[in-house]
Coordinates of C-alpha atoms in Angstrom, one line a residue:
D1 CA 104.4 98.7 113.0
D2 CA 105.0 101.0 116.0
G3 CA 107.6 100.0 118.6
E4 CA 107.7 100.4 122.3
D5 CA 110.1 102.7 124.1
S6 CA 113.6 101.2 124.3
D7 CA 113.7 101.5 128.1
T8 CA 111.3 98.6 128.6
D9 CA 113.1 96.2 131.1
E10 CA 112.5 93.1 129.1
S11 CA 113.9 94.3 125.9
V12 CA 117.1 96.3 126.6
E13 CA 119.6 93.6 125.6
E14 CA 122.1 94.6 122.9
D15 CA 122.0 92.5 119.6
T16 CA 125.1 90.5 118.9
A17 CA 125.9 88.3 115.9
V18 CA 126.4 84.7 116.8
S19 CA 129.8 83.1 116.1
E20 CA 131.0 79.5 116.2
D21 CA 132.4 80.1 119.6
D22 CA 129.1 81.0 121.1
V23 CA 127.1 78.5 123.2
P24 CA 123.3 78.3 122.7
V25 CA 121.3 80.1 125.4
D26 CA 118.0 79.0 127.0
D27 CA 114.7 79.9 125.5
S28 CA 113.6 83.4 126.4
T29 CA 111.0 83.8 129.1
V30 CA 107.5 84.0 127.7
V31 CA 105.8 87.3 128.4
D32 CA 102.2 86.7 129.4
D33 CA 100.8 90.2 129.3
D34 CA 101.1 93.1 126.9
P35 CA 103.0 95.9 128.6
A36 CA 101.7 99.5 128.3
T37 CA 102.7 101.0 125.0
D38 CA 103.6 104.5 123.8
P39 CA 104.1 103.8 120.1
D40 CA 106.2 106.1 117.9
M41 CA 104.7 107.2 114.7
P42 CA 106.2 105.3 111.7
E43 CA 108.2 107.4 109.3
E44 CA 106.4 105.8 106.3
E45 CA 103.7 103.2 106.2
V46 CA 104.3 101.3 103.0
D47 CA 101.3 100.6 100.8
V48 CA 102.8 98.4 98.1
E49 CA 100.4 98.3 95.1
S50 CA 99.6 94.9 93.7
D51 CA 101.6 93.7 90.7
S52 CA 98.4 92.6 89.0
D53 CA 96.5 95.0 86.8
S54 CA 93.3 93.0 87.2
D55 CA 90.3 94.7 88.8
V56 CA 86.8 93.5 89.7
P57 CA 84.7 94.1 86.5
E58 CA 82.5 97.1 86.5
P59 CA 78.8 96.6 86.0
D60 CA 77.9 96.7 82.4
D61 CA 76.0 94.5 79.9
L62 CA 78.1 91.5 80.8
I63 CA 76.7 91.4 84.3
D64 CA 73.5 90.0 85.6
E65 CA 71.5 92.1 88.1
S66 CA 70.5 89.1 90.4
P67 CA 69.6 88.7 93.1
D68 CA 67.7 92.0 93.2
A69 CA 67.6 94.3 90.2
D70 CA 66.7 97.3 92.4
E71 CA 69.9 97.1 94.5
E72 CA 73.2 98.5 93.5
L73 CA 75.8 95.8 92.7
P74 CA 78.7 95.5 95.1
E75 CA 82.1 96.6 93.8
D76 CA 84.1 94.2 96.0
E77 CA 82.5 90.9 94.8
N78 CA 82.6 89.1 91.5
P79 CA 79.2 89.5 89.7
F80 CA 77.3 87.0 87.6
I81 CA 78.4 87.2 84.0
F82 CA 76.2 86.3 81.0
T83 CA 77.9 83.5 79.1
A84 CA 76.6 84.6 75.7
V85 CA 78.4 87.8 76.1
E86 CA 81.6 86.6 77.8
P87 CA 82.0 82.8 77.9
E88 CA 85.6 82.9 79.4
S89 CA 86.7 83.6 83.0
T90 CA 90.3 83.8 84.0
F91 CA 92.0 84.1 87.4
G92 CA 95.4 83.4 89.1
I93 CA 95.7 80.9 92.0
D94 CA 97.7 83.4 94.1
V95 CA 95.9 82.5 97.3
D96 CA 96.9 82.2 100.9
G97 CA 95.2 81.1 104.1
A98 CA 95.8 84.2 106.3
S99 CA 92.2 85.4 106.2
Y100 CA 91.0 82.1 107.9
S101 CA 93.5 82.6 110.8
L102 CA 92.4 86.2 111.1
V103 CA 88.7 85.3 111.2
R104 CA 89.5 82.6 113.8
R105 CA 91.3 85.1 116.0
Y106 CA 88.3 87.5 115.9
L107 CA 85.8 84.8 116.7
T108 CA 87.7 82.9 119.4
Y109 CA 89.9 85.5 121.1
N110 CA 88.2 88.8 120.4
K111 CA 84.8 87.2 120.4
Y112 CA 83.1 89.3 117.8
M113 CA 82.5 89.2 114.0
P114 CA 85.5 90.0 111.8
P115 CA 85.4 93.1 109.6
I116 CA 84.1 92.3 106.2
E117 CA 87.3 93.4 104.5
K118 CA 89.3 90.7 106.4
V119 CA 87.1 88.0 105.0
R120 CA 88.5 86.6 101.7
I121 CA 86.4 83.6 100.8
E122 CA 89.1 81.9 98.6
E123 CA 91.5 82.0 101.6
L124 CA 88.9 80.5 103.9
I125 CA 88.4 77.6 101.4
N126 CA 92.1 77.1 100.8
Y127 CA 93.2 77.2 104.4
H128 CA 92.0 73.5 104.4
D129 CA 93.5 70.6 102.5
Y130 CA 91.5 68.4 100.2
D131 CA 91.9 64.8 99.2
Y132 CA 92.4 65.3 95.5
P133 CA 94.4 62.7 93.5
V134 CA 98.2 63.0 93.7
P135 CA 99.9 63.0 90.2
E136 CA 101.6 59.7 89.5
A137 CA 105.4 59.5 89.3
G138 CA 106.6 60.7 85.9
A139 CA 103.3 62.5 85.2
L140 CA 103.4 65.1 82.4
H141 CA 102.3 67.9 84.7
P142 CA 103.4 68.5 88.4
F143 CA 99.8 68.8 89.6
S144 CA 96.4 67.1 89.1
V145 CA 93.1 68.7 88.2
T146 CA 89.8 67.6 89.7
V147 CA 86.5 68.9 88.5
E148 CA 83.1 68.2 90.1
M149 CA 79.6 69.6 89.7
G150 CA 76.8 69.4 92.2
P151 CA 73.8 71.3 93.6
C152 CA 74.3 74.8 95.0
P153 CA 73.4 74.4 98.7
W154 CA 72.4 78.0 99.2
Y155 CA 70.3 78.3 96.1
D156 CA 68.4 75.4 94.7
Q157 CA 68.1 76.8 91.1
H158 CA 71.9 76.9 90.6
D159 CA 74.7 74.4 90.5
L160 CA 78.3 74.7 91.7
L161 CA 81.4 73.8 89.6
M162 CA 84.4 72.9 91.8
I163 CA 87.9 73.0 90.4
G164 CA 90.7 71.4 92.6
L165 CA 94.4 71.3 92.0
K166 CA 96.8 69.0 93.9
G167 CA 100.6 69.3 93.7
H168 CA 102.8 66.2 93.8
D169 CA 104.7 65.5 97.0
L170 CA 108.5 65.6 97.2
L171 CA 110.4 62.8 98.7
P172 CA 113.3 63.9 101.0
E173 CA 115.8 63.0 98.3
E174 CA 114.0 65.1 95.8
R175 CA 114.2 68.3 97.8
K176 CA 116.5 71.0 96.4
P177 CA 118.9 73.0 98.6
S178 CA 117.3 76.1 100.2
N179 CA 119.0 79.5 100.5
L180 CA 116.9 81.3 103.2
V181 CA 117.1 84.6 105.0
F182 CA 115.0 85.0 108.1
L183 CA 114.1 88.7 108.3
I184 CA 112.7 89.3 111.8
D185 CA 110.8 92.3 113.1
G186 CA 112.5 93.1 116.5
S187 CA 110.6 96.3 117.3
G188 CA 109.1 96.8 120.8
S189 CA 105.6 95.8 119.8
M190 CA 106.9 92.3 119.1
L191 CA 107.5 91.7 122.8
P192 CA 104.2 90.0 123.8
A193 CA 104.1 86.2 124.1
A194 CA 102.0 85.7 121.0
R195 CA 104.5 87.5 118.8
L196 CA 108.3 87.2 119.1
P197 CA 108.4 84.4 121.7
L198 CA 105.9 82.4 119.6
L199 CA 108.0 83.1 116.4
K200 CA 111.2 82.0 118.1
T201 CA 109.7 78.6 119.1
A202 CA 108.4 78.1 115.6
L203 CA 111.6 79.1 113.8
K204 CA 113.6 76.6 115.8
K205 CA 111.2 73.8 114.7
L206 CA 111.7 74.9 111.1
V207 CA 115.5 74.8 111.6
D208 CA 115.1 71.1 112.8
N209 CA 113.5 70.3 109.4
L210 CA 116.4 71.7 107.3
T211 CA 119.2 69.6 105.8
A212 CA 122.9 70.0 105.7
V213 CA 122.8 71.5 102.2
D214 CA 120.3 74.3 103.3
R215 CA 121.7 77.7 104.2
V216 CA 120.2 80.3 106.6
G217 CA 121.0 83.9 107.4
I218 CA 119.2 85.8 110.2
I219 CA 118.6 89.6 110.3
R220 CA 116.7 91.4 113.0
F221 CA 115.4 94.9 112.4
N222 CA 113.9 97.7 114.5
D223 CA 115.1 101.2 113.8
E224 CA 118.1 99.7 112.1
A225 CA 119.3 96.3 110.8
H226 CA 121.1 93.9 113.1
V227 CA 123.1 90.9 111.8
M228 CA 122.2 88.0 114.0
L229 CA 123.8 85.2 111.9
D230 CA 125.7 85.4 108.7
P231 CA 124.5 82.9 106.1
T232 CA 125.3 79.4 107.5
L233 CA 124.8 75.9 106.3
A234 CA 122.4 73.8 108.4
T235 CA 124.8 71.2 109.5
T236 CA 124.6 69.9 113.1
S237 CA 126.9 72.7 114.3
G238 CA 125.2 75.2 112.0
K239 CA 121.7 74.4 113.4
T240 CA 123.2 75.0 116.9
L241 CA 124.3 78.4 115.8
M242 CA 120.9 79.1 114.2
K243 CA 119.0 78.3 117.3
A244 CA 121.4 80.4 119.4
A245 CA 120.8 83.3 117.1
I246 CA 117.0 82.8 117.3
D247 CA 117.1 82.6 121.1
S248 CA 119.1 85.9 121.3
L249 CA 116.4 87.8 119.4
T250 CA 115.1 90.7 121.4
A251 CA 112.2 93.3 121.0
N252 CA 112.8 97.0 121.4
G253 CA 112.7 100.3 119.5
S254 CA 110.6 101.3 116.5
T255 CA 110.5 99.9 112.9
D256 CA 112.6 100.7 109.9
G257 CA 112.8 97.7 107.6
G258 CA 114.2 99.3 104.5
A259 CA 117.9 98.7 105.1
A260 CA 117.1 95.2 106.5
I261 CA 115.1 94.0 103.5
Q262 CA 117.8 95.4 101.1
M263 CA 120.4 93.5 103.1
A264 CA 118.3 90.3 103.1
Y265 CA 118.0 90.4 99.3
D266 CA 121.7 91.1 98.9
W267 CA 122.5 88.0 101.1
A268 CA 120.1 85.9 99.1
A269 CA 121.7 87.1 95.8
I270 CA 125.3 86.5 97.0
N271 CA 124.5 83.0 98.2
K272 CA 122.0 82.2 95.4
N273 CA 121.7 78.6 94.5
N274 CA 120.7 78.4 90.9
D275 CA 119.6 74.8 91.3
G276 CA 117.7 75.4 94.6
N277 CA 115.2 77.5 96.4
N278 CA 116.0 81.1 97.3
R279 CA 113.7 82.9 99.6
I280 CA 113.3 85.7 102.2
I281 CA 111.0 84.8 105.2
L282 CA 109.8 88.1 106.7
A283 CA 108.0 88.0 110.1
T284 CA 106.3 91.1 111.4
D285 CA 103.4 92.2 113.5
G286 CA 102.3 95.3 111.5
A287 CA 102.8 97.4 108.4
F288 CA 106.3 96.9 107.0
N289 CA 107.7 100.5 107.4
V290 CA 110.9 101.3 105.5
G291 CA 111.6 104.7 107.0
A292 CA 113.8 106.9 104.9
T293 CA 115.7 104.0 103.2
L294 CA 113.1 103.1 100.5
T295 CA 109.9 104.6 99.2
A296 CA 106.9 102.3 98.7
T297 CA 107.6 102.3 94.9
Q298 CA 111.2 101.4 95.5
L299 CA 110.2 98.5 97.9
K300 CA 107.8 97.1 95.3
D301 CA 110.5 97.4 92.6
L302 CA 113.0 95.6 94.9
I303 CA 110.6 92.8 95.5
V304 CA 109.6 92.4 91.9
T305 CA 113.2 92.6 90.6
N306 CA 114.2 89.8 92.9
R307 CA 111.1 87.8 92.1
N308 CA 112.2 87.9 88.5
A309 CA 115.6 86.7 89.5
F310 CA 113.9 83.7 91.3
I311 CA 114.4 85.1 94.8
Y312 CA 111.0 84.9 96.4
L313 CA 109.3 86.4 99.5
T314 CA 107.2 84.6 102.2
V315 CA 105.5 86.8 104.9
L316 CA 104.4 85.8 108.4
G317 CA 102.0 88.1 110.3
F318 CA 101.7 88.2 114.1
G319 CA 99.7 90.2 116.6
E320 CA 96.3 91.8 116.9
P321 CA 94.3 91.6 113.6
A322 CA 93.1 95.2 114.0
E323 CA 96.7 96.4 114.2
L324 CA 97.9 94.3 111.3
N325 CA 98.0 95.8 107.8
D326 CA 97.3 92.4 106.3
T327 CA 96.4 93.8 102.9
N328 CA 99.9 95.4 102.6
L329 CA 101.6 92.2 103.8
Q330 CA 99.5 90.1 101.4
T331 CA 100.5 92.3 98.5
M332 CA 104.2 92.1 99.4
A333 CA 104.0 88.3 99.3
E334 CA 102.0 88.4 96.0
N335 CA 104.6 90.7 94.4
G336 CA 107.3 88.4 95.7
N337 CA 105.8 85.2 94.3
G338 CA 105.4 83.9 97.8
N339 CA 102.7 83.3 100.5
Y340 CA 101.3 85.3 103.4
F341 CA 100.4 83.5 106.6
Y342 CA 98.8 84.9 109.8
I343 CA 99.9 83.0 112.9
D344 CA 97.5 83.3 115.9
N345 CA 98.6 80.5 118.2
E346 CA 101.2 77.8 118.8
K347 CA 99.3 75.2 116.9
E348 CA 99.2 77.4 113.8
A349 CA 102.8 78.3 114.1
D350 CA 103.7 74.6 114.1
R351 CA 101.4 73.9 111.1
V352 CA 102.7 76.9 109.1
L353 CA 106.5 76.7 109.9
N354 CA 106.8 73.0 109.7
R355 CA 104.4 72.1 106.9
K356 CA 103.1 75.0 104.9
V357 CA 106.3 77.1 104.6
L358 CA 108.4 74.1 103.8
G359 CA 105.9 73.2 101.1
T360 CA 105.9 76.7 99.6
I361 CA 109.7 76.8 99.7
F362 CA 109.6 73.9 97.4
A363 CA 107.4 75.4 94.6
I364 CA 106.6 73.0 91.8
A365 CA 104.8 75.5 89.5
K366 CA 104.6 79.2 89.3
D367 CA 102.3 81.8 87.6
V368 CA 99.5 79.2 87.7
K369 CA 96.4 80.5 85.9
V370 CA 93.0 79.0 85.4
Q371 CA 90.7 79.8 82.5
V372 CA 87.2 78.4 82.4
E373 CA 85.1 78.6 79.2
F374 CA 81.4 78.0 79.6
N375 CA 79.2 76.6 76.8
P376 CA 76.6 79.3 76.1
S377 CA 74.1 76.8 74.8
K378 CA 74.1 75.1 78.3
V379 CA 75.1 77.8 80.8
L380 CA 73.2 81.1 81.0
K381 CA 75.5 82.8 83.5
Y382 CA 78.2 82.1 86.0
R383 CA 79.9 83.7 89.0
L384 CA 83.4 83.1 90.4
I385 CA 83.1 82.9 94.2
G386 CA 85.9 84.8 95.9
Y387 CA 89.2 85.5 94.1
D388 CA 87.7 89.0 93.8
K389 CA 91.2 90.6 93.4
K390 CA 92.7 87.6 91.5
V391 CA 90.6 88.0 88.3
L392 CA 92.7 88.4 85.2
E393 CA 91.9 89.8 81.8
N394 CA 91.1 86.8 79.5
E395 CA 93.9 87.7 77.1
D396 CA 96.4 87.6 80.0
F397 CA 96.0 83.8 80.2
N398 CA 98.4 83.4 77.3
N399 CA 100.7 86.3 78.4
D400 CA 103.7 84.9 80.2
A401 CA 104.6 88.4 81.4
V402 CA 101.6 88.5 83.7
D403 CA 102.2 87.3 87.2
A404 CA 100.0 84.8 89.0
G405 CA 100.4 82.3 91.9
E406 CA 102.7 79.6 93.0
L407 CA 101.8 76.0 93.8
G408 CA 103.9 74.3 96.5
A409 CA 104.7 70.6 96.8
G410 CA 101.7 68.7 98.1
H411 CA 99.5 71.7 98.2
T412 CA 95.9 72.0 97.1
V413 CA 94.0 74.9 95.5
T414 CA 90.2 75.0 95.3
A415 CA 87.7 77.3 93.5
F416 CA 84.0 77.4 93.0
Y417 CA 81.8 78.8 90.2
Q418 CA 78.1 79.3 90.8
I419 CA 76.1 78.5 87.6
E420 CA 72.6 79.0 86.2
Y421 CA 71.6 77.0 83.1
V422 CA 69.7 78.2 80.0
S423 CA 65.9 78.1 80.0
G424 CA 64.4 74.7 79.4
M425 CA 67.2 72.7 81.2
S426 CA 66.7 71.1 84.5
P427 CA 67.4 73.6 87.3
Y428 CA 70.5 71.7 88.4
L429 CA 71.2 68.5 86.5
F430 CA 73.4 67.5 83.6
A431 CA 71.5 65.6 80.9
P432 CA 73.1 62.2 80.2
G433 CA 75.1 62.3 77.0
A434 CA 75.1 66.1 76.9
D435 CA 77.9 67.9 75.2
D436 CA 80.7 69.6 77.2
F437 CA 79.4 72.2 79.6
V438 CA 82.7 73.6 80.5
E439 CA 86.4 73.5 79.5
V440 CA 88.9 74.2 82.2
R441 CA 92.4 75.3 81.0
L442 CA 95.5 75.4 83.2
R443 CA 98.7 77.4 82.4
Y444 CA 101.8 77.3 84.5
K445 CA 105.6 77.7 84.4
P446 CA 108.2 75.4 86.0
P447 CA 109.8 77.2 88.9
E448 CA 113.0 78.2 87.1
S449 CA 111.4 78.8 83.7
T450 CA 110.0 81.9 81.9
E451 CA 107.9 79.9 79.5
S452 CA 104.6 78.4 80.3
T453 CA 102.8 75.1 79.6
M454 CA 99.1 74.7 79.0
F455 CA 96.7 71.8 79.3
D456 CA 92.9 71.4 79.6
T457 CA 90.1 69.2 80.8
K458 CA 86.5 69.0 79.9
V459 CA 83.5 69.0 82.3
T460 CA 80.6 66.8 81.1
A461 CA 77.6 65.0 82.6
A462 CA 79.9 62.4 84.1
H463 CA 81.3 65.1 86.5
Y464 CA 77.9 65.8 88.0
L465 CA 77.2 64.2 91.4
S466 CA 73.8 64.6 93.0
E467 CA 75.5 63.3 96.2
P468 CA 78.7 65.4 96.4
S469 CA 82.0 64.1 97.3
E470 CA 83.5 64.8 100.8
N471 CA 85.8 67.4 99.3
F472 CA 82.9 69.2 97.6
A473 CA 80.7 69.0 100.7
F474 CA 83.3 70.4 103.1
A475 CA 84.6 73.1 100.7
S476 CA 81.1 74.3 99.9
A477 CA 80.3 74.5 103.7
V478 CA 83.3 76.8 104.2
T479 CA 82.2 78.8 101.2
E480 CA 78.6 79.2 102.6
W481 CA 80.1 80.3 105.9
G482 CA 82.2 82.9 104.1
L483 CA 79.2 84.3 102.2
L484 CA 77.5 84.8 105.6
L485 CA 80.7 86.3 107.2
R486 CA 80.8 88.8 104.4
D487 CA 77.1 89.4 104.4
S488 CA 77.5 88.8 100.7
Y489 CA 75.1 90.3 98.2
Y490 CA 75.0 86.8 96.7
K491 CA 74.4 84.7 99.8
F492 CA 70.8 83.9 98.7
D493 CA 69.5 81.3 101.3
A494 CA 72.8 80.6 103.0
S495 CA 72.6 79.5 106.6
Y496 CA 75.0 78.7 109.4
D497 CA 73.0 75.6 110.3
N498 CA 73.2 74.1 106.8
A499 CA 77.0 74.9 106.6
K500 CA 77.6 73.2 109.9
A501 CA 75.6 70.1 109.1
R502 CA 77.4 69.6 105.8
A503 CA 80.8 70.1 107.4
E504 CA 80.0 67.7 110.2
A505 CA 79.2 65.0 107.6
A506 CA 82.5 65.6 105.8
L507 CA 85.1 65.7 108.6
G508 CA 87.1 62.8 107.1
T509 CA 90.3 61.8 108.8
D510 CA 91.0 65.4 110.0
E511 CA 94.7 64.9 110.8
W512 CA 95.1 68.4 112.4
G513 CA 91.6 68.7 113.9
L514 CA 91.0 71.7 111.7
R515 CA 87.6 70.5 110.2
A516 CA 86.3 69.9 113.7
E517 CA 87.5 73.3 114.7
F518 CA 85.7 74.8 111.7
V519 CA 82.4 73.5 113.1
T520 CA 83.0 75.4 116.3
L521 CA 83.8 78.6 114.3
V522 CA 80.5 78.2 112.5
D523 CA 78.7 78.2 115.9
A524 CA 80.7 81.2 117.1
A525 CA 79.8 83.2 113.9
K526 CA 76.2 82.4 114.3
E527 CA 76.3 83.6 117.9
Y528 CA 78.0 86.9 117.1
D529 CA 76.1 87.6 113.9
N530 CA 73.5 90.0 115.1

C-alpha cells in the first residue's frame, strides 16, 4: 500500500488518542475525487505463504483428459479424477466472498472483464446465502448438511452434486463477549471517499451492534502505529468514545503495519476473553507492508501463533481492485482462521460490517473439512468445481493439525462436484433403489477445541431431483457464470443466457436484492466478454 505525501491539505491532522473527556466530533467530509498521488515505494511488500500444504493435483493417471485430449490441462483448475483410481476427494471450507465483490467492481465501475486470477468460483457461489435447513435447538452438530443431485446445466452427459452447510443462528443472549481490535490503514492512499470515509461510516454501524460486554481497541497505522483508543468496553459512554475515535481517523503518509499488527495482537492477548471471541479486524487498501519491523515469515508466524491461541484475524479490503493485493490479504485471513472481504460500496459495507463480520466473529465451528467418497461402481469420474487452492490431501482429513476454514453463526457454505457415471448407466439419472452413490463426511472442531468431531451422510437415488431446488438452480447459475468469467477449460456448453434464465427463475425472497443484482452482472459480463 503506497501512501500520499503528508502535505496533502485534507490529511495533515495529528492523531490523538481519545479519552473520556473528549466530545465526539462530526463525521469527516467525504472526499469525492481521488487527489493526484505520488506514492512512496513500500519498504517490503509482504507475500505471506498459505498455511496449507495442499496444491492442485498434477496431471497423472488419476486425471481424465476431457474435454479435449489434445489440449494441455490447466494447472489452476481442479481436473476430473477417475474414481477407480482415487475415490476420495477432500477440501477445506476456507472460503470468502471477496472475489464476487471484486468482479462486481470490474463489471459495474471499471466496465470491463475482471482478470481471470481475480475470479474464484467458490467465492462467487458463497457470496450468496442459501435457504438450507437450520439445525434444531440441541442438535448434535452446530450445522446442517444438505445434499442434492441434478442435471449439469452446461453439459447434458453429466450430473452435479451439491453439498450445502448451514450454521445455526445465535440468539442475542447466546452471544459470547467479543474482544476486538480495529487495525486501520491510515496511509495517504486511504483518503478517497470509497476508502477511509466509507470505512468510518461502516465501523460506527458495527459499534452500534456491540453489547456492553464487548471490548474494542483502535489502532491507526501509516509509517508508524497510532493509538486512537485503548481497549474500551462498549457501554453507552464507551460507544461514544469509539465513534469519536473513528471520526478522528485521518489519512496521510506511507504504510508500515508491522509495529501496529504486533501491538494489536498484544492488546488482544492482554484483554483475551477465554470464554469469548478474540479477533483483530484489519482494514487496508493494498498490500500489508510491514517495513523493517517484521519479515514476511515473521508476520506469518505471528498470525499463526495467535490463531493457535484462539486470536483470529479478519481482513477488509478497500480501493481499486488492480491496486489491491487480494491474494496476500486472503492468505493472511486464511492463516488467521478468519475471513477476507472486499468492500466496494456503502451497501456492501453495511452488509459486511453489520451482518457478515458479526457472524464470523461468532464462529460455531473451525477447521471444517469435507471429504467425499464416490462409489466406483456408479461414478466413473468427478471434478470439484472451484476450491482450487483449498484441496487437501485425503489423509489430512483425519489430521487435526491441518488447518481448514471456520463456519460462522447462520452462515452457509456451498460446493459442487461435476460427475460422469460408468458406462451403461443413464447419462444423468439415479436408478430407483440404487446403492449409495456418494458418502459425504464432515469433520470440524468446536471453536475453543483442538480435537475434531466427524459425521457423515449418504447420497442415494432419493437425493436426485430432475427439477432442481431453488438453492441448486441459483447456485449452479452462479457457477456457470464463473466458468465463463474464467474462460474455464471445463466450461463445456456454458452460456450467459442459460445462467441468467436459471437465476431469474430462482430469485426467491432476495432480502438484500443481491440475486436480482446478479442478473445484471450476467448481462454486463456478456456485454464485455469479447
